[in-house]
Amino acid sequence: QVQLVESGGGSVQAGGSLRLSCAASGRTFSSAAMGWFRQAPGKEREFVAAISRSGSRTYYSDSVRGRFTISRDNAKNTVYLQMNSLKPEDTAVYYCAADLRPYSDGAKILQSEYDYWGQGTQVTVSS
């Protein structure tokens, strides 16, 4: 079992920035593919960003590409989501997820590919 704990959420004005962190327990973080998803009220959970187990590959949804950056620090067992130029449409609960047994060094975009999920952190962007 692995525990994922998100932090860094909060309220920010449009155009501002936030950095989300996801701290993972255990010693297997370096071999895990990681992703960020979000869910707005009344909507399905959607993909935001992903990073491969090695960190060499990243992928972003069209709505955040160019504004968000995913990164990882294996020494701290932490994955980050730097969010710049935030828009009200980015308001959602953000979740991190981990696949501890990736079969390839790819950035995964499907929810079904992840086995472990954090409890989420709220991000609210006001106009």
PDB file of N, CA and C in Angstrom, residues 13-60:
ATOM      1  N   GLN A  13      -6.717  34.517  -7.192  1.00  0.00           N
ATOM      2  CA  GLN A  13      -7.373  35.303  -8.229  1.00  0.00           C
ATOM      3  C   GLN A  13      -6.931  34.848  -9.607  1.00  0.00           C
ATOM      4  N   ALA A  14      -7.780  35.070 -10.582  1.00  0.00           N
ATOM      5  CA  ALA A  14      -7.446  34.731 -11.958  1.00  0.00           C
ATOM      6  C   ALA A  14      -6.121  35.367 -12.357  1.00  0.00           C
ATOM      7  N   GLY A  15      -5.285  34.586 -13.033  1.00  0.00           N
ATOM      8  CA  GLY A  15      -3.967  35.047 -13.415  1.00  0.00           C
ATOM      9  C   GLY A  15      -2.884  34.704 -12.419  1.00  0.00           C
ATOM     10  N   GLY A  16      -3.272  34.248 -11.243  1.00  0.00           N
ATOM     11  CA  GLY A  16      -2.318  33.904 -10.212  1.00  0.00           C
ATOM     12  C   GLY A  16      -1.767  32.508 -10.377  1.00  0.00           C
ATOM     13  N   SER A  17      -0.972  32.094  -9.390  1.00  0.00           N
ATOM     14  CA  SER A  17      -0.299  30.799  -9.441  1.00  0.00           C
ATOM     15  C   SER A  17      -0.452  30.045  -8.134  1.00  0.00           C
ATOM     16  N   LEU A  18      -0.409  28.734  -8.237  1.00  0.00           N
ATOM     17  CA  LEU A  18      -0.377  27.841  -7.099  1.00  0.00           C
ATOM     18  C   LEU A  18       0.534  26.676  -7.434  1.00  0.00           C
ATOM     19  N   ARG A  19       1.142  26.089  -6.419  1.00  0.00           N
ATOM     20  CA  ARG A  19       1.913  24.872  -6.602  1.00  0.00           C
ATOM     21  C   ARG A  19       1.351  23.789  -5.698  1.00  0.00           C
ATOM     22  N   LEU A  20       0.867  22.727  -6.303  1.00  0.00           N
ATOM     23  CA  LEU A  20       0.360  21.593  -5.567  1.00  0.00           C
ATOM     24  C   LEU A  20       1.465  20.579  -5.348  1.00  0.00           C
ATOM     25  N   SER A  21       1.431  19.923  -4.202  1.00  0.00           N
ATOM     26  CA  SER A  21       2.387  18.879  -3.885  1.00  0.00           C
ATOM     27  C   SER A  21       1.639  17.600  -3.562  1.00  0.00           C
ATOM     28  N   CYS A  22       2.233  16.485  -3.907  1.00  0.00           N
ATOM     29  CA  CYS A  22       1.691  15.181  -3.573  1.00  0.00           C
ATOM     30  C   CYS A  22       2.813  14.353  -2.985  1.00  0.00           C
ATOM     31  N   ALA A  23       2.742  14.115  -1.691  1.00  0.00           N
ATOM     32  CA  ALA A  23       3.760  13.348  -0.991  1.00  0.00           C
ATOM     33  C   ALA A  23       3.340  11.890  -0.912  1.00  0.00           C
ATOM     34  N   ALA A  24       4.243  11.006  -1.288  1.00  0.00           N
ATOM     35  CA  ALA A  24       3.972   9.576  -1.302  1.00  0.00           C
ATOM     36  C   ALA A  24       4.794   8.865  -0.243  1.00  0.00           C
ATOM     37  N   SER A  25       4.174   7.903   0.390  1.00  0.00           N
ATOM     38  CA  SER A  25       4.880   7.081   1.366  1.00  0.00           C
ATOM     39  C   SER A  25       5.570   5.924   0.669  1.00  0.00           C
ATOM     40  N   GLY A  26       6.448   5.260   1.392  1.00  0.00           N
ATOM     41  CA  GLY A  26       7.104   4.085   0.859  1.00  0.00           C
ATOM     42  C   GLY A  26       8.374   4.394   0.096  1.00  0.00           C
ATOM     43  N   ARG A  27       9.025   3.327  -0.323  1.00  0.00           N
ATOM     44  CA  ARG A  27      10.289   3.445  -1.036  1.00  0.00           C
ATOM     45  C   ARG A  27      10.177   3.141  -2.517  1.00  0.00           C
ATOM     46  N   THR A  28       8.958   3.012  -3.025  1.00  0.00           N
ATOM     47  CA  THR A  28       8.747   2.659  -4.418  1.00  0.00           C
ATOM     48  C   THR A  28       8.360   3.843  -5.284  1.00  0.00           C
ATOM     49  N   PHE A  29       8.435   5.051  -4.757  1.00  0.00           N
ATOM     50  CA  PHE A  29       8.015   6.222  -5.501  1.00  0.00           C
ATOM     51  C   PHE A  29       8.790   6.381  -6.802  1.00  0.00           C
ATOM     52  N   SER A  30      10.087   6.117  -6.765  1.00  0.00           N
ATOM     53  CA  SER A  30      10.926   6.336  -7.930  1.00  0.00           C
ATOM     54  C   SER A  30      10.546   5.453  -9.109  1.00  0.00           C
ATOM     55  N   SER A  31       9.837   4.365  -8.872  1.00  0.00           N
ATOM     56  CA  SER A  31       9.431   3.459  -9.936  1.00  0.00           C
ATOM     57  C   SER A  31       7.982   3.664 -10.365  1.00  0.00           C
ATOM     58  N   ALA A  32       7.306   4.658  -9.810  1.00  0.00           N
ATOM     59  CA  ALA A  32       5.890   4.876 -10.066  1.00  0.00           C
ATOM     60  C   ALA A  32       5.662   5.959 -11.112  1.00  0.00           C
ATOM     61  N   ALA A  33       4.718   5.692 -12.002  1.00  0.00           N
ATOM     62  CA  ALA A  33       4.206   6.733 -12.876  1.00  0.00           C
ATOM     63  C   ALA A  33       3.178   7.542 -12.091  1.00  0.00           C
ATOM     64  N   MET A  34       3.187   8.852 -12.255  1.00  0.00           N
ATOM     65  CA  MET A  34       2.341   9.726 -11.456  1.00  0.00           C
ATOM     66  C   MET A  34       1.487  10.609 -12.348  1.00  0.00           C
ATOM     67  N   GLY A  35       0.323  10.970 -11.836  1.00  0.00           N
ATOM     68  CA  GLY A  35      -0.567  11.829 -12.591  1.00  0.00           C
ATOM     69  C   GLY A  35      -1.375  12.747 -11.702  1.00  0.00           C
ATOM     70  N   TRP A  36      -1.890  13.798 -12.310  1.00  0.00           N
ATOM     71  CA  TRP A  36      -2.812  14.718 -11.661  1.00  0.00           C
ATOM     72  C   TRP A  36      -4.127  14.722 -12.423  1.00  0.00           C
ATOM     73  N   PHE A  37      -5.223  14.679 -11.689  1.00  0.00           N
ATOM     74  CA  PHE A  37      -6.567  14.768 -12.237  1.00  0.00           C
ATOM     75  C   PHE A  37      -7.345  15.810 -11.455  1.00  0.00           C
ATOM     76  N   ARG A  38      -8.465  16.242 -12.004  1.00  0.00           N
ATOM     77  CA  ARG A  38      -9.293  17.204 -11.289  1.00  0.00           C
ATOM     78  C   ARG A  38     -10.765  16.933 -11.562  1.00  0.00           C
ATOM     79  N   GLN A  39     -11.603  17.375 -10.629  1.00  0.00           N
ATOM     80  CA  GLN A  39     -13.036  17.196 -10.759  1.00  0.00           C
ATOM     81  C   GLN A  39     -13.744  18.459 -10.290  1.00  0.00           C
ATOM     82  N   ALA A  40     -14.459  19.082 -11.196  1.00  0.00           N
ATOM     83  CA  ALA A  40     -15.251  20.259 -10.890  1.00  0.00           C
ATOM     84  C   ALA A  40     -16.659  19.829 -10.495  1.00  0.00           C
ATOM     85  N   PRO A  41     -17.384  20.665  -9.755  1.00  0.00           N
ATOM     86  CA  PRO A  41     -18.744  20.311  -9.340  1.00  0.00           C
ATOM     87  C   PRO A  41     -19.629  19.957 -10.525  1.00  0.00           C
ATOM     88  N   GLY A  42     -20.312  18.822 -10.433  1.00  0.00           N
ATOM     89  CA  GLY A  42     -21.220  18.407 -11.482  1.00  0.00           C
ATOM     90  C   GLY A  42     -20.568  17.832 -12.715  1.00  0.00           C
ATOM     91  N   LYS A  43     -19.251  17.652 -12.692  1.00  0.00           N
ATOM     92  CA  LYS A  43     -18.541  17.136 -13.849  1.00  0.00           C
ATOM     93  C   LYS A  43     -17.761  15.879 -13.496  1.00  0.00           C
ATOM     94  N   GLU A  44     -17.389  15.139 -14.530  1.00  0.00           N
ATOM     95  CA  GLU A  44     -16.586  13.946 -14.342  1.00  0.00           C
ATOM     96  C   GLU A  44     -15.142  14.331 -14.060  1.00  0.00           C
ATOM     97  N   ARG A  45     -14.438  13.448 -13.379  1.00  0.00           N
ATOM     98  CA  ARG A  45     -13.020  13.669 -13.139  1.00  0.00           C
ATOM     99  C   ARG A  45     -12.272  13.596 -14.470  1.00  0.00           C
ATOM    100  N   GLU A  46     -11.364  14.532 -14.679  1.00  0.00           N
ATOM    101  CA  GLU A  46     -10.652  14.615 -15.938  1.00  0.00           C
ATOM    102  C   GLU A  46      -9.147  14.660 -15.734  1.00  0.00           C
ATOM    103  N   PHE A  47      -8.448  14.226 -16.755  1.00  0.00           N
ATOM    104  CA  PHE A  47      -6.998  14.213 -16.742  1.00  0.00           C
ATOM    105  C   PHE A  47      -6.439  15.623 -16.813  1.00  0.00           C
ATOM    106  N   VAL A  48      -5.346  15.854 -16.092  1.00  0.00           N
ATOM    107  CA  VAL A  48      -4.674  17.149 -16.119  1.00  0.00           C
ATOM    108  C   VAL A  48      -3.241  17.017 -16.630  1.00  0.00           C
ATOM    109  N   ALA A  49      -2.439  16.200 -15.960  1.00  0.00           N
ATOM    110  CA  ALA A  49      -1.031  16.073 -16.313  1.00  0.00           C
ATOM    111  C   ALA A  49      -0.494  14.747 -15.816  1.00  0.00           C
ATOM    112  N   ALA A  50       0.558  14.256 -16.466  1.00  0.00           N
ATOM    113  CA  ALA A  50       1.166  12.994 -16.068  1.00  0.00           C
ATOM    114  C   ALA A  50       2.660  13.047 -16.305  1.00  0.00           C
ATOM    115  N   ILE A  51       3.384  12.252 -15.529  1.00  0.00           N
ATOM    116  CA  ILE A  51       4.828  12.145 -15.668  1.00  0.00           C
ATOM    117  C   ILE A  51       5.212  10.681 -15.541  1.00  0.00           C
ATOM    118  N   SER A  52       6.139  10.248 -16.378  1.00  0.00           N
ATOM    119  CA  SER A  52       6.542   8.851 -16.386  1.00  0.00           C
ATOM    120  C   SER A  52       7.395   8.532 -15.170  1.00  0.00           C
ATOM    121  N   ARG A  53       7.644   7.243 -14.977  1.00  0.00           N
ATOM    122  CA  ARG A  53       8.396   6.813 -13.801  1.00  0.00           C
ATOM    123  C   ARG A  53       9.796   7.398 -13.755  1.00  0.00           C
ATOM    124  N   SER A  54      10.410   7.597 -14.901  1.00  0.00           N
ATOM    125  CA  SER A  54      11.751   8.162 -14.957  1.00  0.00           C
ATOM    126  C   SER A  54      11.749   9.688 -14.946  1.00  0.00           C
ATOM    127  N   GLY A  55      10.605  10.289 -15.203  1.00  0.00           N
ATOM    128  CA  GLY A  55      10.515  11.726 -15.311  1.00  0.00           C
ATOM    129  C   GLY A  55      10.871  12.265 -16.676  1.00  0.00           C
ATOM    130  N   SER A  56      11.222  11.377 -17.603  1.00  0.00           N
ATOM    131  CA  SER A  56      11.655  11.811 -18.916  1.00  0.00           C
ATOM    132  C   SER A  56      10.503  12.172 -19.845  1.00  0.00           C
ATOM    133  N   ARG A  57       9.307  11.711 -19.541  1.00  0.00           N
ATOM    134  CA  ARG A  57       8.146  11.973 -20.380  1.00  0.00           C
ATOM    135  C   ARG A  57       7.046  12.637 -19.555  1.00  0.00           C
ATOM    136  N   THR A  58       6.455  13.661 -20.107  1.00  0.00           N
ATOM    137  CA  THR A  58       5.307  14.326 -19.498  1.00  0.00           C
ATOM    138  C   THR A  58       4.237  14.540 -20.544  1.00  0.00           C
ATOM    139  N   TYR A  59       3.003  14.700 -20.078  1.00  0.00           N
ATOM    140  CA  TYR A  59       1.897  14.964 -20.983  1.00  0.00           C
ATOM    141  C   TYR A  59       0.855  15.794 -20.258  1.00  0.00           C
ATOM    142  N   TYR A  60       0.184  16.671 -21.008  1.00  0.00           N
ATOM    143  CA  TYR A  60      -0.789  17.583 -20.431  1.00  0.00           C
ATOM    144  C   TYR A  60      -2.081  17.581 -21.240  1.00  0.00           C
TER     145      TYR A  60
END
